[in-house]
Amino acid sequence: RKDVNVYALIYFLLGLFSFFVNLLQMVIFSNIGQTITQKIRYQTYGKMLRMPIPWFDNPKNNAGNLTSKLSADCKNVNGLITTFIAITLQNVTSLVAGIVIAFIFEWRTSLVALGLIPFMIIAGVVQMQFTTGFSDKSDAAYKESSQLIMESMMNIRTVSSFGYENVVFHKYEQKLKEPFELAIKKGNCSGLLFGFSQIVMFIIFALIFYIGTIFIRDNPGVTVNDVFTAIYAITFSAMTVGNNAHFLPDMASGKNAAASLFENLDTED
C-alpha cells in the first residue's frame, strides 16, 4: 500500500508538471505567433500600398485575393507557428527521451526499433505531400470565389438595378463546386494515407515485440522487464510523434500561405 501511494503521488506530480509546462508552451508560442502575424500583416499591407498601378491589373492581384492574403493567409501562418511547431518540438523531445530510456534498458531492441522508425517517417511524408498539393488548389479556388463576392458587394447597386442577384448567386455556387470536390478528394486521400501510416506503425510495433521475445530467448542476461521497458519507451515516443499526422493539413495550409505572403513581399516595388 505504501508503494501504491508513492507511485500515485509521483503520477500526480507529473500531471501537475505537465499542466504547467504545456500552459507555458502554449502562452509562449501564442505570443510569438501573434507578434509575427501582426508584423506580416503590417508589412504585407504596406507593400500593397507601394505597388504600382499596373500590378493591380494582374488578375492574381485583385481585391479578393489581396484581402484573403491579409486575413486567411496570415491566420494560417499563425496556426503554423502556434500549433504545428509547438507540437513538433514537444514530439521531438518525447522521441529523444524515449530513445535514451530504451538504450539504457536494452540496446538491441532499441537498435531494431530505430531501424524501423524511418518507415513511419516515410509514410508521414507521403501524406504531407498529398495534402500540400490539395491545399494549393483549394486556396486558389477559394480566392476566386472571394473575388466574386468582393466585386458583387462593391457594385451591389448595379447588380440590383439589372436584377442579376440570382445570376451572381449561381456564379458563386459554381465557384464553390471546385473547392468542394477538392475537399472531398483531400478527405478521402488523407484518410487512406493516414490509415496506411497507422498500419505501418502497428506492423512495426508487432515486429519489435516479436524480435524482443527472440532476444529474451537467446540471451540469458536480457530480462523481460528490460525488453518491455525499452519497447514501451520507443512505442509511446513513436506514438507521440505519430500525432503530427493530425496536423499535416494545417501545416500544408500554413506553408502555402507563408509562400504566398513572402512572394508578395519579395516583389519589386
XYZ file of N, CA and C in Angstrom:
807
model
N 0.832 -1.207 0.000
C 0.000 0.000 0.000
C 0.870 1.262 0.000
N 1.981 1.177 0.732
C 2.874 2.334 0.764
C 3.438 2.625 -0.621
N 3.842 1.580 -1.364
C 4.369 1.769 -2.720
C 3.310 2.352 -3.653
N 2.080 1.886 -3.514
C 0.993 2.406 -4.360
C 0.793 3.896 -4.122
N 0.825 4.307 -2.866
C 0.661 5.730 -2.551
C 1.804 6.555 -3.117
N 3.018 6.013 -3.047
C 4.179 6.739 -3.576
C 4.042 6.922 -5.089
N 3.699 5.831 -5.808
C 3.558 5.934 -7.261
C 2.389 6.840 -7.652
N 1.311 6.790 -6.874
C 0.184 7.682 -7.153
C 0.596 9.144 -6.992
N 1.375 9.421 -5.967
C 1.858 10.782 -5.746
C 2.786 11.216 -6.883
N 3.639 10.294 -7.339
C 4.548 10.621 -8.444
C 3.765 10.970 -9.705
N 2.746 10.161 -10.022
C 1.940 10.446 -11.213
C 1.187 11.765 -11.063
N 0.713 12.049 -9.874
C 0.013 13.316 -9.634
C 0.952 14.505 -9.858
N 2.186 14.409 -9.338
C 3.166 15.481 -9.522
C 3.554 15.620 -10.992
N 3.690 14.488 -11.684
C 3.986 14.549 -13.113
C 2.856 15.222 -13.884
N 1.603 14.945 -13.483
C 0.470 15.597 -14.126
C 0.482 17.102 -13.926
N 0.780 17.540 -12.694
C 0.875 18.980 -12.429
C 2.011 19.614 -13.238
N 3.153 18.930 -13.271
C 4.291 19.445 -14.038
C 3.940 19.566 -15.518
N 3.290 18.534 -16.067
C 2.886 18.562 -17.473
C 1.898 19.699 -17.748
N 0.973 19.929 -16.799
C -0.008 21.003 -16.968
C 0.678 22.364 -17.083
N 1.578 22.656 -16.172
C 2.233 23.964 -16.170
C 3.179 24.120 -17.363
N 3.853 23.042 -17.737
C 4.756 23.122 -18.890
C 3.973 23.352 -20.180
N 2.871 22.616 -20.359
C 2.053 22.810 -21.550
C 1.428 24.201 -21.587
N 1.008 24.683 -20.425
C 0.453 26.042 -20.358
C 1.496 27.075 -20.760
N 2.701 26.927 -20.218
C 3.784 27.848 -20.555
C 4.117 27.767 -22.040
N 4.134 26.551 -22.585
C 4.435 26.369 -24.001
C 3.420 27.075 -24.883
N 2.129 26.893 -24.589
C 1.091 27.494 -25.417
C 1.101 29.018 -25.308
N 1.361 29.546 -24.098
C 1.408 31.000 -23.928
C 2.559 31.596 -24.725
N 3.733 30.974 -24.639
C 4.906 31.497 -25.342
C 4.697 31.450 -26.854
N 4.261 30.298 -27.376
C 4.103 30.175 -28.825
C 2.942 31.023 -29.336
N 1.900 31.204 -28.534
C 0.799 32.068 -28.951
C 1.258 33.522 -29.064
N 2.043 33.980 -28.089
C 2.558 35.352 -28.151
C 3.489 35.539 -29.345
N 4.344 34.534 -29.583
C 5.243 34.619 -30.743
C 4.448 34.653 -32.028
N 3.430 33.779 -32.138
C 2.622 33.733 -33.350
C 1.875 35.025 -33.597
N 1.292 35.611 -32.541
C 0.559 36.865 -32.712
C 1.491 37.996 -33.124
N 2.689 38.036 -32.544
C 3.645 39.097 -32.886
C 4.088 38.980 -34.338
N 4.414 37.761 -34.765
C 4.851 37.567 -36.151
C 3.718 37.845 -37.129
N 2.499 37.399 -36.806
C 1.357 37.635 -37.686
C 1.083 39.122 -37.835
N 1.176 39.867 -36.744
C 0.958 41.312 -36.798
C 1.993 41.989 -37.698
N 3.255 41.587 -37.555
C 4.301 42.178 -38.393
C 4.096 41.826 -39.861
N 3.700 40.573 -40.135
C 3.471 40.165 -41.521
C 2.323 40.959 -42.132
N 1.240 41.182 -41.351
C 0.108 41.953 -41.858
C 0.532 43.391 -42.172
N 1.284 44.013 -41.260
C 1.747 45.377 -41.494
C 2.617 45.457 -42.748
N 3.572 44.553 -42.857
C 4.490 44.587 -43.987
C 3.777 44.274 -45.311
N 2.857 43.315 -45.267
C 2.138 42.962 -46.490
C 1.262 44.107 -46.958
N 0.523 44.730 -46.041
C -0.346 45.836 -46.430
C 0.476 47.032 -46.908
N 1.585 47.310 -46.215
C 2.451 48.395 -46.669
C 3.030 48.134 -48.055
N 3.364 46.868 -48.328
C 3.873 46.502 -49.649
C 2.810 46.721 -50.719
N 1.573 46.364 -50.417
C 0.487 46.561 -51.389
C 0.304 48.042 -51.714
N 0.398 48.892 -50.707
C 0.208 50.324 -50.936
C 1.327 50.920 -51.785
N 2.501 50.317 -51.748
C 3.639 50.844 -52.509
C 3.724 50.295 -53.928
N 2.890 49.327 -54.273
C 2.970 48.710 -55.590
C 2.415 49.650 -56.657
N 2.982 49.601 -57.880
C 2.473 50.458 -58.971
C 1.084 50.016 -59.425
N 0.395 50.918 -60.093
C -0.977 50.651 -60.533
C -1.058 49.444 -61.471
N -0.135 49.263 -62.445
C -0.250 48.082 -63.326
C -0.209 46.753 -62.574
N 0.391 46.737 -61.392
C 0.455 45.496 -60.609
C -0.939 45.026 -60.227
N -1.868 45.966 -59.992
C -3.229 45.606 -59.603
C -4.065 45.146 -60.793
N -3.566 45.379 -62.013
C -4.296 44.901 -63.194
C -4.150 43.399 -63.390
N -3.167 42.798 -62.729
C -2.995 41.351 -62.818
C -4.166 40.665 -62.110
N -4.825 39.689 -62.774
C -5.975 39.011 -62.131
C -5.630 38.373 -60.788
N -4.365 37.972 -60.605
C -3.980 37.379 -59.324
C -3.962 38.396 -58.189
N -3.887 39.681 -58.548
C -3.794 40.730 -57.537
C -5.096 41.511 -57.419
N -6.215 40.820 -57.594
C -7.493 41.506 -57.436
C -7.791 41.719 -55.958
N -8.853 42.460 -55.702
C -9.176 42.840 -54.321
C -9.460 41.620 -53.446
N -10.138 40.603 -54.012
C -10.458 39.418 -53.225
C -9.217 38.659 -52.796
N -8.270 38.453 -53.714
C -7.042 37.729 -53.371
C -6.205 38.493 -52.352
N -6.102 39.810 -52.539
C -5.291 40.604 -51.617
C -5.914 40.627 -50.221
N -7.232 40.721 -50.162
C -7.903 40.683 -48.856
C -7.717 39.326 -48.196
N -7.756 38.270 -48.995
C -7.557 36.924 -48.458
C -6.148 36.765 -47.894
N -5.180 37.378 -48.538
C -3.812 37.297 -48.027
C -3.699 37.939 -46.647
N -4.383 39.062 -46.478
C -4.290 39.765 -45.203
C -5.063 39.066 -44.088
N -6.085 38.323 -44.438
C -6.917 37.682 -43.412
C -6.594 36.200 -43.270
N -6.967 35.412 -44.289
C -6.845 33.951 -44.174
C -5.389 33.495 -44.155
N -4.549 34.052 -45.045
C -3.161 33.594 -45.125
C -2.401 33.902 -43.836
N -2.605 35.087 -43.299
C -1.924 35.434 -42.040
C -2.411 34.544 -40.899
N -3.690 34.215 -40.920
C -4.228 33.328 -39.896
C -3.615 31.936 -39.999
N -3.428 31.437 -41.235
C -2.821 30.113 -41.418
C -1.363 30.104 -40.965
N -0.646 31.191 -41.220
C 0.738 31.284 -40.752
C 0.772 31.280 -39.222
N -0.172 31.972 -38.612
C -0.256 31.973 -37.153
C -0.480 30.562 -36.623
N -1.374 29.801 -37.286
C -1.612 28.419 -36.863
C -0.386 27.540 -37.027
N 0.388 27.802 -38.091
C 1.614 27.032 -38.311
C 2.600 27.255 -37.174
N 2.687 28.487 -36.693
C 3.658 28.809 -35.643
C 3.180 28.315 -34.284
N 1.923 28.614 -33.952
C 1.432 28.341 -32.598
C 1.091 26.872 -32.368
N 0.684 26.167 -33.432
C 0.221 24.789 -33.247
C 1.253 23.778 -33.705
N 1.578 23.810 -34.980
C 2.392 22.729 -35.533
C 3.812 22.749 -34.984
N 4.440 23.915 -34.959
C 5.825 23.975 -34.495
C 5.911 23.594 -33.020
N 4.937 24.052 -32.222
C 4.947 23.710 -30.794
C 4.777 22.207 -30.585
N 3.834 21.608 -31.316
C 3.614 20.171 -31.184
C 4.824 19.391 -31.673
N 5.439 19.856 -32.766
C 6.626 19.180 -33.291
C 7.761 19.212 -32.282
N 7.977 20.362 -31.646
C 9.029 20.471 -30.634
C 8.755 19.512 -29.474
N 7.508 19.443 -29.066
C 7.142 18.540 -27.975
C 7.371 17.081 -28.366
N 7.005 16.728 -29.597
C 7.151 15.342 -30.036
C 8.608 14.939 -30.218
N 9.430 15.856 -30.720
C 10.851 15.554 -30.868
C 11.493 15.318 -29.503
N 11.108 16.140 -28.538
C 11.619 15.954 -27.176
C 11.211 14.589 -26.616
N 9.951 14.209 -26.863
C 9.479 12.909 -26.383
C 10.228 11.766 -27.056
N 10.490 11.903 -28.354
C 11.200 10.855 -29.084
C 12.621 10.686 -28.567
N 13.305 11.797 -28.342
C 14.681 11.728 -27.829
C 14.699 11.088 -26.441
N 13.770 11.494 -25.581
C 13.710 10.916 -24.238
C 13.410 9.415 -24.294
N 12.488 9.017 -25.166
C 12.160 7.596 -25.293
C 13.338 6.775 -25.789
N 14.090 7.310 -26.758
C 15.247 6.593 -27.288
C 16.322 6.429 -26.218
N 16.560 7.488 -25.453
C 17.573 7.420 -24.389
C 17.187 6.372 -23.344
N 15.929 6.379 -22.924
C 15.474 5.396 -21.928
C 15.583 3.978 -22.484
N 15.202 3.804 -23.753
C 15.252 2.472 -24.357
C 16.680 1.947 -24.429
N 17.639 2.790 -24.795
C 19.036 2.346 -24.881
C 19.606 2.025 -23.504
N 19.136 2.717 -22.505
C 19.629 2.433 -21.158
C 19.223 1.029 -20.715
N 18.005 0.604 -21.056
C 17.494 -0.678 -20.555
C 17.847 -1.849 -21.487
N 17.728 -1.658 -22.831
C 18.022 -2.781 -23.739
C 18.388 -2.220 -25.107
N 19.704 -2.219 -25.393
C 20.174 -1.542 -26.596
C 19.863 -2.321 -27.868
N 19.771 -3.656 -27.798
C 19.498 -4.438 -29.004
C 18.108 -4.124 -29.564
N 17.123 -4.164 -28.689
C 15.753 -3.852 -29.114
C 15.652 -2.406 -29.599
N 16.384 -1.528 -28.961
C 16.353 -0.116 -29.357
C 16.916 0.081 -30.751
N 17.993 -0.627 -31.080
C 18.573 -0.523 -32.415
C 17.600 -1.019 -33.482
N 16.923 -2.118 -33.197
C 15.924 -2.630 -34.142
C 14.814 -1.604 -34.354
N 14.343 -1.008 -33.259
C 13.271 -0.011 -33.363
C 13.731 1.202 -34.159
N 14.956 1.648 -33.931
C 15.470 2.802 -34.679
C 15.584 2.495 -36.166
N 15.909 1.243 -36.493
C 15.998 0.869 -37.900
C 14.651 0.836 -38.597
N 13.562 0.649 -37.833
C 12.225 0.577 -38.427
C 11.489 1.914 -38.413
N 11.901 2.843 -37.559
C 11.211 4.127 -37.465
C 11.203 4.911 -38.786
N 12.286 4.885 -39.618
C 12.226 5.619 -40.892
C 11.040 5.255 -41.774
N 10.547 4.019 -41.696
C 9.382 3.654 -42.492
C 8.143 4.440 -42.046
N 8.045 4.708 -40.758
C 6.956 5.538 -40.263
C 7.095 6.975 -40.769
N 8.322 7.463 -40.801
C 8.561 8.831 -41.279
C 8.203 8.946 -42.756
N 8.563 7.931 -43.550
C 8.242 7.945 -44.984
C 6.731 7.993 -45.195
N 5.987 7.225 -44.416
C 4.524 7.233 -44.537
C 3.965 8.618 -44.224
N 4.507 9.287 -43.212
C 4.053 10.637 -42.890
C 4.398 11.648 -43.952
N 5.588 11.516 -44.569
C 5.996 12.436 -45.634
C 5.090 12.297 -46.850
N 4.740 11.055 -47.197
C 3.848 10.832 -48.341
C 2.503 11.509 -48.097
N 1.965 11.374 -46.894
C 0.703 12.017 -46.572
C 0.810 13.535 -46.673
N 1.912 14.107 -46.198
C 2.100 15.544 -46.241
C 2.147 16.063 -47.675
N 2.806 15.320 -48.578
C 2.899 15.737 -49.964
C 1.519 15.796 -50.608
N 0.676 14.834 -50.335
C -0.674 14.830 -50.911
C -1.494 16.004 -50.384
N -1.468 16.227 -49.085
C -2.272 17.304 -48.511
C -1.773 18.667 -48.951
N -0.463 18.823 -49.163
C 0.067 20.101 -49.637
C -0.436 20.406 -51.032
N -0.449 19.409 -51.918
C -0.933 19.623 -53.270
C -2.395 20.019 -53.307
N -3.234 19.357 -52.521
C -4.654 19.703 -52.483
C -4.861 21.086 -51.894
N -4.045 21.472 -50.929
C -4.196 22.780 -50.306
C -3.907 23.897 -51.300
N -2.929 23.714 -52.185
C -2.634 24.711 -53.217
C -3.855 24.975 -54.078
N -4.497 23.913 -54.558
C -5.629 24.050 -55.465
C -6.835 24.659 -54.763
N -7.115 24.217 -53.550
C -8.293 24.729 -52.845
C -8.119 26.201 -52.470
N -6.900 26.614 -52.112
C -6.664 28.027 -51.793
C -6.935 28.908 -52.990
N -6.467 28.468 -54.174
C -6.703 29.253 -55.393
C -8.196 29.338 -55.712
N -8.908 28.236 -55.536
C -10.345 28.233 -55.836
C -11.108 29.141 -54.879
N -10.771 29.145 -53.609
C -11.465 29.999 -52.648
C -11.165 31.474 -52.895
N -9.984 31.794 -53.366
C -9.658 33.189 -53.666
C -10.494 33.692 -54.841
N -10.771 32.843 -55.822
C -11.629 33.250 -56.935
C -13.046 33.549 -56.454
N -13.576 32.718 -55.560
C -14.912 32.978 -55.031
C -14.922 34.241 -54.174
N -13.846 34.515 -53.449
C -13.768 35.742 -52.655
C -13.784 36.975 -53.543
N -13.127 36.870 -54.698
C -13.134 37.991 -55.630
C -14.537 38.269 -56.148
N -15.303 37.234 -56.435
C -16.672 37.419 -56.911
C -17.531 38.107 -55.850
N -17.385 37.701 -54.597
C -18.138 38.350 -53.519
C -17.740 39.810 -53.394
N -16.462 40.083 -53.450
C -15.973 41.447 -53.307
C -16.538 42.347 -54.398
N -16.471 41.893 -55.645
C -16.948 42.717 -56.760
C -18.462 42.909 -56.709
N -19.195 41.866 -56.354
C -20.655 41.993 -56.300
C -21.096 42.920 -55.168
N -20.406 42.899 -54.038
C -20.766 43.780 -52.938
C -20.394 45.232 -53.222
N -19.270 45.438 -53.883
C -18.855 46.796 -54.224
C -19.772 47.412 -55.278
N -20.363 46.574 -56.115
C -21.242 47.064 -57.188
C -22.665 46.544 -56.999
N -23.113 46.528 -55.742
C -24.416 45.954 -55.437
C -25.546 46.756 -56.072
N -25.359 48.073 -56.223
C -26.410 48.873 -56.860
C -26.577 48.484 -58.324
N -25.481 48.251 -58.998
C -25.556 47.835 -60.404
C -26.178 46.457 -60.525
N -25.798 45.559 -59.627
C -26.354 44.207 -59.646
C -27.864 44.244 -59.419
N -28.297 45.059 -58.456
C -29.729 45.140 -58.150
C -30.509 45.805 -59.265
N -29.933 46.851 -59.881
C -30.649 47.560 -60.939
C -30.912 46.678 -62.157
N -30.005 45.763 -62.450
C -30.197 44.848 -63.571
C -30.877 43.539 -63.157
N -31.147 43.374 -61.863
C -31.799 42.154 -61.395
C -30.939 40.908 -61.550
N -29.631 41.067 -61.308
C -28.691 39.972 -61.516
C -28.352 39.230 -60.215
N -29.183 39.370 -59.191
C -28.860 38.718 -57.917
C -28.744 37.212 -58.073
N -29.714 36.615 -58.772
C -29.680 35.160 -58.960
C -28.508 34.732 -59.839
N -28.162 35.561 -60.825
C -27.030 35.241 -61.699
C -25.734 35.199 -60.891
N -25.544 36.219 -60.053
C -24.337 36.272 -59.217
C -24.321 35.107 -58.234
N -25.517 34.786 -57.694
C -25.602 33.679 -56.738
C -25.201 32.353 -57.387
N -25.695 32.123 -58.610
C -25.360 30.867 -59.291
C -23.886 30.831 -59.690
N -23.326 31.980 -60.046
C -21.893 32.016 -60.354
C -21.076 31.671 -59.113
N -21.501 32.212 -57.975
C -20.797 31.910 -56.728
C -20.929 30.430 -56.378
N -22.104 29.883 -56.645
C -22.311 28.456 -56.387
C -21.393 27.606 -57.254
N -21.217 28.006 -58.500
C -20.318 27.285 -59.398
C -18.866 27.404 -58.933
N -18.500 28.592 -58.409
C -17.131 28.781 -57.923
C -16.822 27.880 -56.731
N -17.852 27.555 -55.940
C -17.633 26.743 -54.750
C -17.596 25.255 -55.049
N -18.020 24.859 -56.254
C -18.047 23.434 -56.574
C -16.639 22.851 -56.633
N -15.701 23.597 -57.196
C -14.328 23.079 -57.319
C -13.684 22.852 -55.953
N -13.704 23.845 -55.038
C -13.110 23.552 -53.716
C -13.866 22.473 -52.958
N -15.197 22.352 -53.206
C -15.959 21.299 -52.542
C -15.498 19.918 -53.006
N -15.321 19.773 -54.318
C -14.846 18.492 -54.852
C -13.420 18.212 -54.396
N -12.596 19.262 -54.349
C -11.221 19.078 -53.873
C -11.194 18.667 -52.406
N -12.111 19.230 -51.615
C -12.159 18.875 -50.201
C -12.537 17.411 -50.010
N -13.462 16.919 -50.843
C -13.839 15.506 -50.759
C -12.649 14.620 -51.120
N -11.950 14.964 -52.216
C -10.780 14.178 -52.607
C -9.692 14.238 -51.535
N -9.512 15.436 -50.979
C -8.496 15.596 -49.942
C -8.824 14.752 -48.727
N -10.107 14.743 -48.326
C -10.508 13.938 -47.180
C -10.304 12.454 -47.422
N -10.686 11.996 -48.623
C -10.517 10.568 -48.936
C -9.042 10.170 -48.966
N -8.236 10.976 -49.659
C -6.804 10.650 -49.773
C -6.111 10.749 -48.408
N -6.452 11.795 -47.644
C -5.836 11.946 -46.330
C -6.220 10.786 -45.415
N -7.494 10.361 -45.495
C -7.931 9.235 -44.673
C -7.217 7.949 -45.037
N -7.088 7.696 -46.348
C -6.394 6.482 -46.782
C -4.923 6.503 -46.373
N -4.286 7.654 -46.554
C -2.864 7.744 -46.223
C -2.643 7.704 -44.712
N -3.576 8.307 -43.952
C -3.455 8.220 -42.501
C -3.636 6.778 -42.035
N -4.599 6.069 -42.667
C -4.768 4.648 -42.342
C -3.535 3.841 -42.695
N -2.906 4.180 -43.832
C -1.680 3.489 -44.227
C -0.566 3.734 -43.213
N -0.444 4.983 -42.756
C 0.600 5.283 -41.762
C 0.342 4.545 -40.452
N -0.947 4.378 -40.083
C -1.257 3.641 -38.868
C -0.956 2.146 -39.028
N -1.234 1.601 -40.221
C -0.918 0.191 -40.477
C 0.588 -0.039 -40.360
N 1.354 0.867 -40.976
C 2.809 0.752 -40.912
C 3.285 0.806 -39.467
N 2.695 1.721 -38.687
C 3.117 1.875 -37.294
C 2.869 0.602 -36.492
N 1.683 0.004 -36.635
C 1.376 -1.177 -35.835
C 2.115 -2.417 -36.330
N 2.411 -2.483 -37.629
C 3.251 -3.581 -38.128
C 4.655 -3.489 -37.515
N 5.155 -2.267 -37.427
C 6.476 -2.061 -36.823
C 6.454 -2.447 -35.345
N 5.387 -2.070 -34.648
C 5.283 -2.453 -33.239
C 5.263 -3.974 -33.080
N 4.536 -4.655 -33.963
C 4.475 -6.116 -33.897
C 5.857 -6.731 -34.118
N 6.609 -6.200 -35.082
C 7.957 -6.707 -35.343
C 8.874 -6.485 -34.139
N 8.741 -5.301 -33.519
C 9.592 -5.009 -32.362
C 9.299 -5.978 -31.224
N 8.020 -6.249 -30.967
C 7.667 -7.197 -29.898
C 8.171 -8.600 -30.224
N 8.037 -8.988 -31.477
C 8.484 -10.332 -31.861
C 9.988 -10.475 -31.709
N 10.738 -9.481 -32.191
C 12.197 -9.549 -32.090
C 12.644 -9.461 -30.635
N 11.904 -8.686 -29.816
C 12.234 -8.596 -28.396
C 12.123 -9.932 -27.698
N 11.093 -10.707 -28.057
C 10.963 -12.042 -27.447
C 12.106 -12.961 -27.872
N 12.603 -12.800 -29.099
C 13.749 -13.601 -29.550
C 14.996 -13.256 -28.739
N 15.184 -11.950 -28.461
C 16.328 -11.539 -27.648
C 16.230 -12.125 -26.235
N 15.038 -12.176 -25.690
C 14.862 -12.761 -24.358
C 15.189 -14.254 -24.373
N 14.787 -14.930 -25.425
C 15.016 -16.375 -25.515
C 16.486 -16.708 -25.716
N 17.195 -15.938 -26.540
C 18.567 -16.288 -26.926
C 19.632 -15.636 -26.055
N 19.282 -14.697 -25.202
C 20.264 -14.005 -24.373
C 19.851 -14.120 -22.903
N 20.515 -14.955 -22.134
C 20.136 -15.160 -20.720
C 20.222 -13.881 -19.892
N 21.121 -12.958 -20.270
C 21.274 -11.736 -19.486
C 20.185 -10.718 -19.723
N 19.366 -10.930 -20.747
C 18.293 -9.989 -21.075
C 17.024 -10.414 -20.347
N 16.471 -9.511 -19.550
C 15.261 -9.818 -18.798
C 14.023 -9.289 -19.512
N 12.897 -9.839 -19.119
C 11.623 -9.403 -19.706
C 11.351 -7.940 -19.375
N 11.651 -7.541 -18.158
C 11.398 -6.159 -17.746
C 12.206 -5.165 -18.574
N 13.488 -5.496 -18.832
C 14.326 -4.594 -19.615
C 13.806 -4.455 -21.046
N 13.462 -5.584 -21.672
C 12.981 -5.541 -23.062
C 11.670 -4.773 -23.161
N 10.743 -5.055 -22.251
C 9.452 -4.378 -22.328
C 9.563 -2.901 -21.962
N 10.479 -2.562 -21.078
C 10.700 -1.139 -20.787
C 11.230 -0.420 -22.027
N 12.189 -1.035 -22.712
C 12.717 -0.441 -23.938
C 11.643 -0.350 -25.024
N 10.837 -1.409 -25.164
C 9.784 -1.418 -26.185
C 8.759 -0.323 -25.919
N 8.315 -0.221 -24.676
C 7.286 0.770 -24.359
C 7.841 2.193 -24.437
N 9.119 2.372 -24.115
C 9.714 3.707 -24.247
C 9.721 4.138 -25.716
N 10.152 3.237 -26.609
C 10.150 3.543 -28.036
C 8.724 3.666 -28.562
N 7.851 2.766 -28.120
C 6.481 2.738 -28.644
C 5.735 4.022 -28.327
N 5.756 4.434 -27.076
C 4.998 5.625 -26.698
C 5.605 6.898 -27.279
N 6.923 6.951 -27.383
C 7.526 8.128 -28.013
C 7.195 8.178 -29.500
N 7.192 7.018 -30.171
C 6.833 6.981 -31.586
C 5.358 7.312 -31.797
N 4.505 6.857 -30.888
C 3.079 7.184 -30.994
C 2.856 8.690 -30.810
N 3.645 9.294 -29.941
C 3.551 10.744 -29.763
C 3.952 11.479 -31.027
N 5.035 11.024 -31.645
C 5.464 11.630 -32.905
C 4.420 11.405 -33.989
N 3.762 10.247 -33.955
C 2.724 9.969 -34.939
C 1.551 10.920 -34.869
N 1.387 11.607 -33.737
C 0.307 12.585 -33.621
C 0.489 13.755 -34.569
N 1.696 13.940 -35.092
C 1.914 15.007 -36.067
C 1.039 14.832 -37.300
N 0.645 13.595 -37.599
C -0.177 13.353 -38.781
C -1.488 14.127 -38.728
N -2.007 14.364 -37.526
C -3.258 15.113 -37.401
C -3.081 16.568 -37.811
N -1.850 17.089 -37.750
C -1.615 18.496 -38.028
C -1.028 18.726 -39.415
N -0.895 17.672 -40.208
C -0.312 17.842 -41.535
C -1.133 18.749 -42.434
N -2.472 18.630 -42.480
C -3.232 19.573 -43.297
C -3.017 21.019 -42.893
N -2.943 21.309 -41.563
C -2.671 22.661 -41.106
C -1.287 23.113 -41.547
N -0.347 22.199 -41.526
C 0.995 22.534 -41.964
C 1.009 22.894 -43.439
N 0.261 22.133 -44.264
C 0.207 22.413 -45.701
C -0.385 23.796 -45.959
N -1.487 24.118 -45.281
C -2.110 25.430 -45.458
C -1.182 26.540 -44.991
N -0.494 26.328 -43.864
C 0.419 27.338 -43.358
C 1.605 27.571 -44.279
N 2.170 26.496 -44.819
C 3.300 26.641 -45.745
C 2.879 27.362 -47.015
N 1.720 27.019 -47.558
C 1.248 27.686 -48.769
C 0.955 29.161 -48.512
N 0.372 29.448 -47.347
C 0.080 30.832 -47.002
C 1.367 31.637 -46.840
N 2.363 31.047 -46.168
C 3.639 31.743 -45.987
C 4.322 31.993 -47.331
N 4.280 30.998 -48.225
C 4.886 31.176 -49.550
C 4.185 32.291 -50.320
N 2.857 32.346 -50.234
C 2.113 33.395 -50.932
C 2.435 34.776 -50.379
N 2.520 34.899 -49.057
C 2.804 36.192 -48.442
C 4.215 36.670 -48.771
N 5.188 35.791 -48.676
C 6.563 36.201 -48.938
C 6.815 36.425 -50.426
N 6.042 35.770 -51.279
C 6.129 36.074 -52.714
C 5.697 37.523 -52.960
N 4.671 37.932 -52.239
C 4.219 39.332 -52.369
C 5.242 40.307 -51.792
N 5.828 39.942 -50.647
C 6.809 40.821 -50.018
C 8.099 40.947 -50.832
N 8.453 39.870 -51.561
C 9.691 39.880 -52.342
C 9.525 40.528 -53.705
N 8.295 40.890 -54.092
C 8.060 41.539 -55.382
C 8.628 42.941 -55.375
N 9.282 43.320 -56.449
C 9.870 44.671 -56.547
C 8.769 45.727 -56.634
N 9.006 46.862 -55.938
C 8.013 47.943 -55.967
C 7.938 48.568 -57.369
